[in-house]
XYZ file of C-alpha atoms in Angstrom:
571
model
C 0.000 0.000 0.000
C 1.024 3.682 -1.074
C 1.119 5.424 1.690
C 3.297 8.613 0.429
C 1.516 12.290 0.553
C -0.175 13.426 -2.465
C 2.641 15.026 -4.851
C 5.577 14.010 -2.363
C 8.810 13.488 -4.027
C 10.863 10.626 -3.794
C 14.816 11.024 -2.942
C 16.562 7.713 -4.174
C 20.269 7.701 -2.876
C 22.853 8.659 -5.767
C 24.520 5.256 -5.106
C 21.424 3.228 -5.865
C 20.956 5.043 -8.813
C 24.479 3.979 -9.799
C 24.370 0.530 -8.669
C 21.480 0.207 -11.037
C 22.958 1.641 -14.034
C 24.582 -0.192 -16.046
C 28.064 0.279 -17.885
C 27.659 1.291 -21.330
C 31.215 0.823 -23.168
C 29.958 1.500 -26.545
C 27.297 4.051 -28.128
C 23.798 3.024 -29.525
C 22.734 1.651 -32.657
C 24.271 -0.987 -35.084
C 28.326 -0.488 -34.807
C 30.446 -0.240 -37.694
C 32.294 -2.693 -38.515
C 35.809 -1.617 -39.504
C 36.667 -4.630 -41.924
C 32.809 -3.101 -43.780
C 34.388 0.783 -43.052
C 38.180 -0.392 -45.017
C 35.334 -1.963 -47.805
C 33.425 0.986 -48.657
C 37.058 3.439 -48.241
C 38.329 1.386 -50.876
C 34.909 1.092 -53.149
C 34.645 4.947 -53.356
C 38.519 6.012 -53.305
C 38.154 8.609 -55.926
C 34.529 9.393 -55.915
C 32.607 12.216 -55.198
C 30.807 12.137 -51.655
C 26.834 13.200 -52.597
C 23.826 11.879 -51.331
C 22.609 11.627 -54.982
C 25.089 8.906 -55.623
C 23.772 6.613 -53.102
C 22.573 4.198 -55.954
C 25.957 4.106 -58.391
C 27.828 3.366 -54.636
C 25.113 0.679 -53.876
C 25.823 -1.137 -57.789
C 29.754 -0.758 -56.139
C 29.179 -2.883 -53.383
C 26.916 -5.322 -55.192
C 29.313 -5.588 -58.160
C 31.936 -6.920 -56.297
C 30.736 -8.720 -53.255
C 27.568 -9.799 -55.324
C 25.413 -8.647 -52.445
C 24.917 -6.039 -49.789
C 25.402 -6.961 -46.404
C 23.937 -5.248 -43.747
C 27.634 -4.000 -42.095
C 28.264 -2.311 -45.521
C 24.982 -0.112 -45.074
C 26.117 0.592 -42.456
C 29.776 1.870 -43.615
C 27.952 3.506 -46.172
C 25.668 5.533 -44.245
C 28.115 6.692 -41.952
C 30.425 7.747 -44.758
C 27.774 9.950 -46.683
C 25.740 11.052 -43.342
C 22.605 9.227 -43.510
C 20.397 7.279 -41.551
C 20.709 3.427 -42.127
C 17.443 3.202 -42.547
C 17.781 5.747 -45.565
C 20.492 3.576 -47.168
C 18.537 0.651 -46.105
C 14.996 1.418 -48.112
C 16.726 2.764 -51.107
C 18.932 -0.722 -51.497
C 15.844 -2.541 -50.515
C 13.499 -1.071 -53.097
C 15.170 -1.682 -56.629
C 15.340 -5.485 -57.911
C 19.113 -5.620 -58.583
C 20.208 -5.547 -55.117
C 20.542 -8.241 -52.864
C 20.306 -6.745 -49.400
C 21.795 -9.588 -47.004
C 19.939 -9.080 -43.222
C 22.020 -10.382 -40.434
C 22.247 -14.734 -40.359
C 21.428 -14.515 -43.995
C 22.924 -16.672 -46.433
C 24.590 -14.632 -49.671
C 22.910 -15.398 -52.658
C 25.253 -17.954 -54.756
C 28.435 -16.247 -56.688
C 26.236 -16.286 -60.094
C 22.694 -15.123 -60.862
C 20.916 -16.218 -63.765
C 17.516 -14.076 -64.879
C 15.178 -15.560 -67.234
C 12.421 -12.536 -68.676
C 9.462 -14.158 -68.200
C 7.046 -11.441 -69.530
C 4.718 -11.839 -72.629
C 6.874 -12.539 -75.879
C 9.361 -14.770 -73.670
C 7.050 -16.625 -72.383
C 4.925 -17.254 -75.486
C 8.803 -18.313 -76.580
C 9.262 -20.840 -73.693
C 10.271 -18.941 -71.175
C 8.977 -21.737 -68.334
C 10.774 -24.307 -70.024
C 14.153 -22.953 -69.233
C 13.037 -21.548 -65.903
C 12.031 -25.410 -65.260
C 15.600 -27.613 -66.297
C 18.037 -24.711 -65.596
C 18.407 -25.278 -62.334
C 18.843 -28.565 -62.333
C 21.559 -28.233 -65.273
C 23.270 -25.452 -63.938
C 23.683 -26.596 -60.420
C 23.429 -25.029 -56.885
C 26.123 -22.709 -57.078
C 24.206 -20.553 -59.925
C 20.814 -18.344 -58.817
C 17.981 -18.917 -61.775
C 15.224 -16.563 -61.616
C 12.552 -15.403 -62.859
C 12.526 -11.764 -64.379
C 10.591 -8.464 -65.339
C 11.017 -7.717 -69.369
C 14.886 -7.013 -70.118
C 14.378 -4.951 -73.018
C 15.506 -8.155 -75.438
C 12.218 -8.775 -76.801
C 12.972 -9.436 -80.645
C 15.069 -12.275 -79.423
C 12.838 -13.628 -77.323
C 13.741 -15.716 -74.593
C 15.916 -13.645 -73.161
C 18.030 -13.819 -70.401
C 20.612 -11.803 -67.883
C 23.695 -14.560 -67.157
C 25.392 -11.845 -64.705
C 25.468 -8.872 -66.494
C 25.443 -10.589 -69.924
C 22.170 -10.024 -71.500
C 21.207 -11.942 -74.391
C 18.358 -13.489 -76.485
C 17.916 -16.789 -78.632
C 18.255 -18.462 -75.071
C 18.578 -22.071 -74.907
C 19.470 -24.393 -72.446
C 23.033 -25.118 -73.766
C 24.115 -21.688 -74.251
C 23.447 -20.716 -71.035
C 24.981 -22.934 -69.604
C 28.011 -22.058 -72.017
C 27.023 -18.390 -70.659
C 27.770 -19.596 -67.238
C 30.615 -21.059 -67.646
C 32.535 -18.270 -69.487
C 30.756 -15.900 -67.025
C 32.355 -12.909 -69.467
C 29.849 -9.774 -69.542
C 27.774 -8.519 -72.568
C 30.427 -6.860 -75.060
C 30.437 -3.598 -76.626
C 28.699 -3.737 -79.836
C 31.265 -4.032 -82.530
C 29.515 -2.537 -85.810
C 28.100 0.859 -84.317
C 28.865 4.136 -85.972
C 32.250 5.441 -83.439
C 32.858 9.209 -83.609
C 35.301 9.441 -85.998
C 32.921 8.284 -88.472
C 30.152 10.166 -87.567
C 32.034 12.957 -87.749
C 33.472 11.803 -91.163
C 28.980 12.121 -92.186
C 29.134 16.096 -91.297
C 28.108 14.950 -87.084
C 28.212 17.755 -84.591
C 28.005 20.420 -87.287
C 24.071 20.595 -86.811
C 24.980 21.226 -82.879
C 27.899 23.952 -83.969
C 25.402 25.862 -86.565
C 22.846 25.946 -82.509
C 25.978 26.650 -80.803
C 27.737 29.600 -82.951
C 24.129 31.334 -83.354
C 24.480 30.261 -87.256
C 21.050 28.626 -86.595
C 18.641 30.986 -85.014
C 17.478 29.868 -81.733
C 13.893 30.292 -82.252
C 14.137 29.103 -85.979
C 15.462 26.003 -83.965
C 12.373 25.711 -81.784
C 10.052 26.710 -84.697
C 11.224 23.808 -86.741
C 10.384 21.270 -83.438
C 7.186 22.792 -83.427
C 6.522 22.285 -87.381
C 7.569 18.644 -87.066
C 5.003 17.788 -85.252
C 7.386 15.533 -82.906
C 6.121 14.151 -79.842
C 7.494 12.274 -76.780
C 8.177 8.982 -78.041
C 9.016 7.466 -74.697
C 5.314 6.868 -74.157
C 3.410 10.221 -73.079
C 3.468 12.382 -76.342
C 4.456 15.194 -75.507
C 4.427 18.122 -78.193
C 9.120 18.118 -78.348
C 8.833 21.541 -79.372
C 6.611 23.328 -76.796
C 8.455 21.513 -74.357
C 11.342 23.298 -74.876
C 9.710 25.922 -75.103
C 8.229 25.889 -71.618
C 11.014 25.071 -69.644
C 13.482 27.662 -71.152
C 10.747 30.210 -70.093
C 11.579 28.705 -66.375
C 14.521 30.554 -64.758
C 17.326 28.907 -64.461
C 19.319 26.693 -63.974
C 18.163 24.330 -66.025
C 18.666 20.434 -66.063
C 17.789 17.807 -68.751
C 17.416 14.401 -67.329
C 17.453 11.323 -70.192
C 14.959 8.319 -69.867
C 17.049 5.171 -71.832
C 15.129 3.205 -68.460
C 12.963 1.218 -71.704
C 10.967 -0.841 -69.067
C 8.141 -1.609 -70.931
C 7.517 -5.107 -71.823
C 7.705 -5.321 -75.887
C 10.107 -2.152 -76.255
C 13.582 -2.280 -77.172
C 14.154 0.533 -79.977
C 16.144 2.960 -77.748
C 18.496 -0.006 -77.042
C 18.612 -1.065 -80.996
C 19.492 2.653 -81.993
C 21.705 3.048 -78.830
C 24.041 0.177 -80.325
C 23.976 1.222 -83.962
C 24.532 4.964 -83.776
C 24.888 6.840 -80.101
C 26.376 9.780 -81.368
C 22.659 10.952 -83.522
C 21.233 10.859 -80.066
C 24.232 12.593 -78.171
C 23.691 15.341 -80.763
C 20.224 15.283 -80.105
C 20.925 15.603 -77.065
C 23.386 18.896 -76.876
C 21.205 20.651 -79.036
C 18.310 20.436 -77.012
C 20.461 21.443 -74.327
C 21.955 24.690 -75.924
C 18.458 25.756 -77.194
C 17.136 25.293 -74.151
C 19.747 26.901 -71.996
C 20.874 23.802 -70.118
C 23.465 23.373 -67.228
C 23.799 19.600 -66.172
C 22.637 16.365 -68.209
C 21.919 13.318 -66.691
C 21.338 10.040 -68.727
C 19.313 7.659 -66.716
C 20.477 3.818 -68.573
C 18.668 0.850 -67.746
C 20.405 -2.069 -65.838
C 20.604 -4.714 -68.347
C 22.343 -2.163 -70.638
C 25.419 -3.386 -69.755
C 26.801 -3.282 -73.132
C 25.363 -0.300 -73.996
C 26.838 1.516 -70.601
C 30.491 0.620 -71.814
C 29.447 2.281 -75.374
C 28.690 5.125 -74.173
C 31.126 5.975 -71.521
C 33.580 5.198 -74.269
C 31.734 7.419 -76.696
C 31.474 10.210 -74.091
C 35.127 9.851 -73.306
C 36.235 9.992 -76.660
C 33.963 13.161 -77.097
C 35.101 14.940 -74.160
C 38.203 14.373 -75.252
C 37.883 16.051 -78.412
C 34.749 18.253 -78.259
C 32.752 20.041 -81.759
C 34.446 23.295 -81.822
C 36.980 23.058 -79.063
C 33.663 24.321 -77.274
C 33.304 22.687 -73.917
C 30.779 20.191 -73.646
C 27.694 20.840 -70.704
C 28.057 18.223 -67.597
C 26.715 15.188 -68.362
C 26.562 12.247 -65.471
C 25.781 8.630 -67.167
C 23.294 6.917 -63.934
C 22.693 3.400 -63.988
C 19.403 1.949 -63.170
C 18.735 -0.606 -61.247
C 15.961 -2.768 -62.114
C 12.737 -0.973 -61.420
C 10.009 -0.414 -64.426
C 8.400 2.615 -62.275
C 11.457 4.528 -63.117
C 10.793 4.605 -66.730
C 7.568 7.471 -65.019
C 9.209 11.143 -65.480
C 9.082 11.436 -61.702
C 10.257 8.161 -60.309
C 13.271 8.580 -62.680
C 14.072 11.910 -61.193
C 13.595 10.351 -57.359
C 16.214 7.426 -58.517
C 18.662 10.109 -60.026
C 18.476 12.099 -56.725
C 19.878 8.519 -54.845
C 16.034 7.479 -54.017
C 13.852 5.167 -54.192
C 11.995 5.293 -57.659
C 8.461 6.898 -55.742
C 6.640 9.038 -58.824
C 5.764 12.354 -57.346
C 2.754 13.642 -56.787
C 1.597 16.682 -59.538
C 1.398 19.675 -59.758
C 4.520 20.799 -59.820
C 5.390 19.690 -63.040
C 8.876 18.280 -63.602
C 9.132 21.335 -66.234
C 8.975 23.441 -63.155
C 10.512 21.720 -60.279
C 11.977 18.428 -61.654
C 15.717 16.894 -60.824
C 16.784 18.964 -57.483
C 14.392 21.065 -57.424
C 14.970 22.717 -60.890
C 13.626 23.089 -63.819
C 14.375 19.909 -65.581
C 13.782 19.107 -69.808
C 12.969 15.402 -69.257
C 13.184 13.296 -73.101
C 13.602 9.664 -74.155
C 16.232 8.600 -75.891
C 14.355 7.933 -79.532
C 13.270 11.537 -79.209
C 16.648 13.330 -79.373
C 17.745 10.528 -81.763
C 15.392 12.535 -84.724
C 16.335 15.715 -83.623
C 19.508 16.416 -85.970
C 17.401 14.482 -88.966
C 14.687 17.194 -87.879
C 16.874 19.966 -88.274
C 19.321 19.197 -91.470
C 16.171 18.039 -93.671
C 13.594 20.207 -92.341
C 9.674 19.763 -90.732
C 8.360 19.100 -93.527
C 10.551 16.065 -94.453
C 9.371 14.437 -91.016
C 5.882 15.419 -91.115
C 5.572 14.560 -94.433
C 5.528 10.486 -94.011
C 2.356 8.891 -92.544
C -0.384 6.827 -93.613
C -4.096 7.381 -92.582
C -3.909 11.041 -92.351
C -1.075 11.358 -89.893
C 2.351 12.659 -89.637
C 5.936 11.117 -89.370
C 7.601 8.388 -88.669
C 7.270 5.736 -85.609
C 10.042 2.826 -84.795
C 7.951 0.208 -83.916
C 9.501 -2.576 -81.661
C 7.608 -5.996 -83.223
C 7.994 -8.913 -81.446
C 6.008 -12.144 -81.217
C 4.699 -14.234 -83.856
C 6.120 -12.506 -87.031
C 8.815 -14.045 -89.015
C 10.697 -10.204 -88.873
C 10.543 -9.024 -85.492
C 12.878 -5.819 -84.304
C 12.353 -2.434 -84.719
C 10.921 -1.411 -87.893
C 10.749 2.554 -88.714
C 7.700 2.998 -90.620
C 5.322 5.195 -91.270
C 2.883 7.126 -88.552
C -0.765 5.567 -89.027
C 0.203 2.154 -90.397
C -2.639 -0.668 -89.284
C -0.854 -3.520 -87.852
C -1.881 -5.674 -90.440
C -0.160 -3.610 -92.771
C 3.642 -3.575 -90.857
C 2.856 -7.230 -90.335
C 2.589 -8.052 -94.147
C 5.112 -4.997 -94.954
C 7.830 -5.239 -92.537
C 7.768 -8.476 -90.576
C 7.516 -10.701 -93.376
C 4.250 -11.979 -92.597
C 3.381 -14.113 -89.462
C 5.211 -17.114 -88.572
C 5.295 -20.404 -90.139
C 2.162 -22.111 -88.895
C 0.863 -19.200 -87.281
C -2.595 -17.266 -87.489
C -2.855 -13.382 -86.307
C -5.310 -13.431 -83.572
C -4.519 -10.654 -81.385
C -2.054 -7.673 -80.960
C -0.691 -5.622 -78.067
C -0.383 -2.034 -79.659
C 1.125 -0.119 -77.150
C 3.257 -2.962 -75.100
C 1.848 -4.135 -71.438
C 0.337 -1.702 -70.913
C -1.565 -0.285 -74.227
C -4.412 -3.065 -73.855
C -5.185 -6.472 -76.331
C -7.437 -5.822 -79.461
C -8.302 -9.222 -81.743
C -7.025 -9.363 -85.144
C -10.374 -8.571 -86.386
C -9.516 -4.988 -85.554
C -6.030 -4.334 -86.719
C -6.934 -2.088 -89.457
C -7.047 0.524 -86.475
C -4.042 3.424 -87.788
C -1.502 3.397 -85.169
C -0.158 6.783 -83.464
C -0.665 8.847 -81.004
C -4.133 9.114 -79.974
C -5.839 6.507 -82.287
C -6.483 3.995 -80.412
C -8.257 5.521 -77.164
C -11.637 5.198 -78.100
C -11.133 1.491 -78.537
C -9.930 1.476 -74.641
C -5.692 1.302 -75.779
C -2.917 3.746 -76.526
C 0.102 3.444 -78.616
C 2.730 4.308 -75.904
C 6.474 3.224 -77.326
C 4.846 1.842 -79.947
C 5.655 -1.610 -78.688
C 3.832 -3.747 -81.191
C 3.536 -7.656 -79.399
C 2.150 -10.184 -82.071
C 0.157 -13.173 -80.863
C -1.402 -16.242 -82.686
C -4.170 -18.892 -82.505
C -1.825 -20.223 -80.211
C -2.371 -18.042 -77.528
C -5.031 -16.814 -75.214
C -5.433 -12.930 -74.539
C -6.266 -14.206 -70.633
C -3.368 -16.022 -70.214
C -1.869 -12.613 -71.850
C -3.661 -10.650 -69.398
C -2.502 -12.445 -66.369
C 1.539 -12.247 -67.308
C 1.176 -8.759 -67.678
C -0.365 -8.314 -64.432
C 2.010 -10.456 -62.421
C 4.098 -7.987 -64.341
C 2.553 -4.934 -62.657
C 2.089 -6.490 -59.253
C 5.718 -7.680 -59.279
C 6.671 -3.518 -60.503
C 4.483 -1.856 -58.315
C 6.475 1.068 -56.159
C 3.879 0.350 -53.334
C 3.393 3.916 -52.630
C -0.416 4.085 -53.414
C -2.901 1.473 -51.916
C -4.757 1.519 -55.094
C -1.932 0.308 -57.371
C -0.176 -1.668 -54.605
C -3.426 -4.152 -53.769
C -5.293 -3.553 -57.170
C -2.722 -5.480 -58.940
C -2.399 -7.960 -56.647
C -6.103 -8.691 -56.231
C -6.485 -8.499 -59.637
C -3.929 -11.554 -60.523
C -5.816 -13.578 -57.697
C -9.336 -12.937 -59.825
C -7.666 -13.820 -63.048
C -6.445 -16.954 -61.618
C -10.145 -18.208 -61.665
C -11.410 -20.313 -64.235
C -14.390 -18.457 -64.619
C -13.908 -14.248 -64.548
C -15.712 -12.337 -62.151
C -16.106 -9.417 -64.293
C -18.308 -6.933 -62.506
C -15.681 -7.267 -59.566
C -12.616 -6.868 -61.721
C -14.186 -3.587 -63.220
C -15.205 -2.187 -59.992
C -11.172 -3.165 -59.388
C -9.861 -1.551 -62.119
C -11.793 1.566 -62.254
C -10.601 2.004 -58.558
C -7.342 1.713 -59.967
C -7.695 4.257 -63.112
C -9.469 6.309 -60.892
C -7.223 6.901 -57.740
C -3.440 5.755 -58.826
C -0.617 7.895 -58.438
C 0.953 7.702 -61.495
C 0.148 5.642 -65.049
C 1.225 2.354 -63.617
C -1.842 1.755 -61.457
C -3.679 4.135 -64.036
C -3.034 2.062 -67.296
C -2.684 -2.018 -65.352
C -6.371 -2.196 -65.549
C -6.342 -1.855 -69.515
C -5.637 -5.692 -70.614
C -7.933 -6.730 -68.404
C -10.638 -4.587 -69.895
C -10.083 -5.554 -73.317
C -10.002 -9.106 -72.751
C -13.695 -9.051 -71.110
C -14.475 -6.292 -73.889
C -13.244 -8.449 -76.733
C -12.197 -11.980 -75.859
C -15.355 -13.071 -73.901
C -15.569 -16.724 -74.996
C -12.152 -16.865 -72.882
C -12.698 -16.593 -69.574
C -16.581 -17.622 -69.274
């Protein structure tokens, strides 16, 4: 029983209190451990110290201890000042890194990715994730993986960092064995020849004032170019808006090409970089530029090496004697969501790939806070065509009364796929018969993707449809990359509709409940035998309705086809 006065006070003796206490002979938190401090000393001896290159330190570590143990997030975060839980969510949230938590187990010395997304697994994708394993033995990782941008090729797979297509069981097990990485592509246009073709003088005429400034940006305008990375985007007024913004100004470069069924940025990349680097400084100089950033997807490897050689060699010996603008090469690191303006800004700044909400608009406030020019990579490869031959030259090809000229990534059933540059408003039937050779041997069109994962499934009944930029809305699709995916009698548009959602459940950043449980609800529905179709719309217009960003927004759209146009499938 307490029987102290109301409010009295309590004196405890000073040497109870210390006989209580106990000794602390080292501070709070996780230690460091000095072996993990010498690690990361080493790893970044000659590299800047910035927060923003939390990500290119992270691919350090993981490139050469082929995971990232918990005492080297914690060497890392004291080195740049963070919190380890700041290191820790960043290296948790992208695909490529294999965070190792205390007692864990490293992965084995050897990772082996198999794309199982659409056109690799309509190429037997499952078969190879089923007898690798056993072939290749404990001591190599298989898994199975998002779309690596190899889609022509189809199956493709990531041995290490050695991407390639045609896979077969024996040569990747060859693969494994030589464990070499992807090489540098070996019949690309270098800079001495491009600059043997009159290269750079397009960006000197900008540069000396020879070419008028606003001429420049009137010519954009006349083209009637448009993002080609997905969105659309009038390339003209775009520049025009953000050199209105006061500067400085930042350009950040999407070459992220996450979208299952698109690999033209990568096919151009390897057969002439130095178009798009031209692109590139032009659109920089018009607009008024300071700092470039070039965000390259993962499985690039080959393509990285290219074009840090290619920059090199440029730096090195720049148009004019003239200085070149900063440019930073990033490296992804296996997330789709960064291929969204935003998320690819977050991921630049050393975050995790979270699109930001809107307004502002990147234009605005984009990469650190600045005004930023974001592009994709096809659309500062036409810029120098744009400019030496004129508008009207690019306008002037189309079919079906549009303008200019679309690269259209074709894989699937066709006896031709890879990118085929043709003109604005051809049906599909028509770049299938014109350009692909026709369908494969024993092969019947049945259905297309026109826009890749996430463009919807129409039958082949209605692929005299023009495709461009907004065509194809009103039949519940959109064009996006223009990644054209071909599918035959042999298929089912459900069993299409279900890969691509594993797809978006598997990519989903999390950050919005509608996105993050949508698409995993919605694979559990389409799992059933038998469709529950009022529930799945109620799903997806939840989805379309309160998403984020176009993830969440567009996941809903092969699901909506299918029931729209492929009912007999999943009554």
């Amino acid at each position: 029983m307490n029987d102290r006065a109301p409010g009295a006070i309590t004196t405890i003796p000073l040497a109870e209190v210390r006989s209580k206490m106990k000794a602390r002979n080292k501070p709070k938190g996780r230690q460091i451990d000095p072996q993990a401090r010498a690690d990361i000393a080493v790893l970044l001896n000659g590299h800047d110290i910035r927060r923003d290159l939390l990500i290119e330190y992270l691919h350090l570590i993981q490139d050469k201890f082929n995971c990232i143990s918990a005492a080297h997030i914690s060497a890392l975060a004291e080195t740049l000042k963070l919190a380890q839980t700041e290191v820790y969510e960043v290296a948790t949230f992208y695909h490529h890194f294999d965070v190792i938590r205390d007692g864990d187990d490293a992965p084995p010395a050897l990772t082996v990715r198999v794309c199982e997304t659409l056109s690799c697994a309509m190429a037997g994708a499952a078969d190879l994730l089923e007898k690798l394993p056993s072939i290749l033995g404990s001591e190599v990782r298989v898994i199975a993986a998002p779309c690596i941008g190899r889609c022509e090729e189809a199956p493709a797979v990531c041995v290490g960092q050695n991407a390639f297509g045609g896979a077969t069981v024996e040569n990747v097990a060859l693969a494994v064995k030589s464990q070499h990485t992807s090489a540098v592509p070996g019949d690309y246009v270098p800079i001495a020849a491009y600059r043997a073709e009159f290269g750079y003088q397009t960006y000197l005429d900008v540069l000396s004032g020879k070419r008028d400034t606003e001429a420049t940006l009137k010519e954009m305008e006349d083209s009637g170019l448009r993002g080609l990375g997905g969105a659309g985007f009038a390339t003209g007024r775009k520049w025009r808006i953000v050199r209105a913004e006061i500067g400085p100004r930042l350009m950040a470069v999407n070459i992220d090409e996450g979208e299952p069924g698109t690999f033209k940025d990568r096919t151009y990349l390897e057969r002439d970089p130095h178009r798009f680097i031209e692109g590139m400084l032009i659109a920089a100089q018009v607009v008024g530029i300071d700092k470039i950033y070039i965000y390259l997807r993962d499985e690039y490897h080959h393509c990285r090496a290219l074009l840090e050689a290619e920059l090199a060699a440029l730096r090195a010996n720049p148009p004019g004697g003239h200085a070149l603008p900063h440019i930073e090469l990033r490296r992804g690191a296996g997330a789709y969501i960064c291929g969204e303006e935003s998320a690819m800004i977050e991921s630049i700044e050393g975050k995790r790939g979270m699109p930001r909400l809107r307004p502002p608009y990147v234009a605005q406030v984009g990469l650190f806070d600045r005004p930023t020019l974001e592009h994709n990579f096809e659309t500062l490869y036409w810029v120098r065509d744009i400019l030496e031959k004129g508008a009207a030259w690019f306008a002037g090809h189309g079919r079906n009364g549009r303008k200019g000229l679309r690269s259209f990534s074709v894989s699937g059933r066709v006896k031709n796929p890879g990118v085929h540059l043709a003109p604005a408003g051809i049906t599909v039937k028509e770049l299938i018969a014109e350009f692909c050779g026709g369908m494969s041997d024993g092969h019947e069109f049945y259905a297309y993707l026109p826009g890749g994962a996430s463009g919807g499934i129409l039958p082949a009944s209605m692929g005299d449809i023009p495709l461009d930029f907004d065509t194809l809305q009103p039949y519940g699709c959109f064009i996006g990359s223009a990644a054209i995916m071909i599918m035959s009698q042999h298929d089912k548009a459900r069993d299409a509709a279900l890969n691509l959602m594993k797809f978006f459940e598997h990519e989903s950043c999390g950050q919005c409940t509608p996105c993050r449980v949508g698409t995993e609800k919605a694979v559990q529905l389409l799992q059933e035998s038998k469709w529950k179709t009022g529930l799945l719309e109620a799903l997806s217009q939840v989805m379309v309705d309160a998403s984020i960003c176009g993830l969440g927004q567009a996941a809903p759209n092969p699901i909506r086809c299918v029931v729209k146009h492929f009912a007999h499938e999943i009554s």
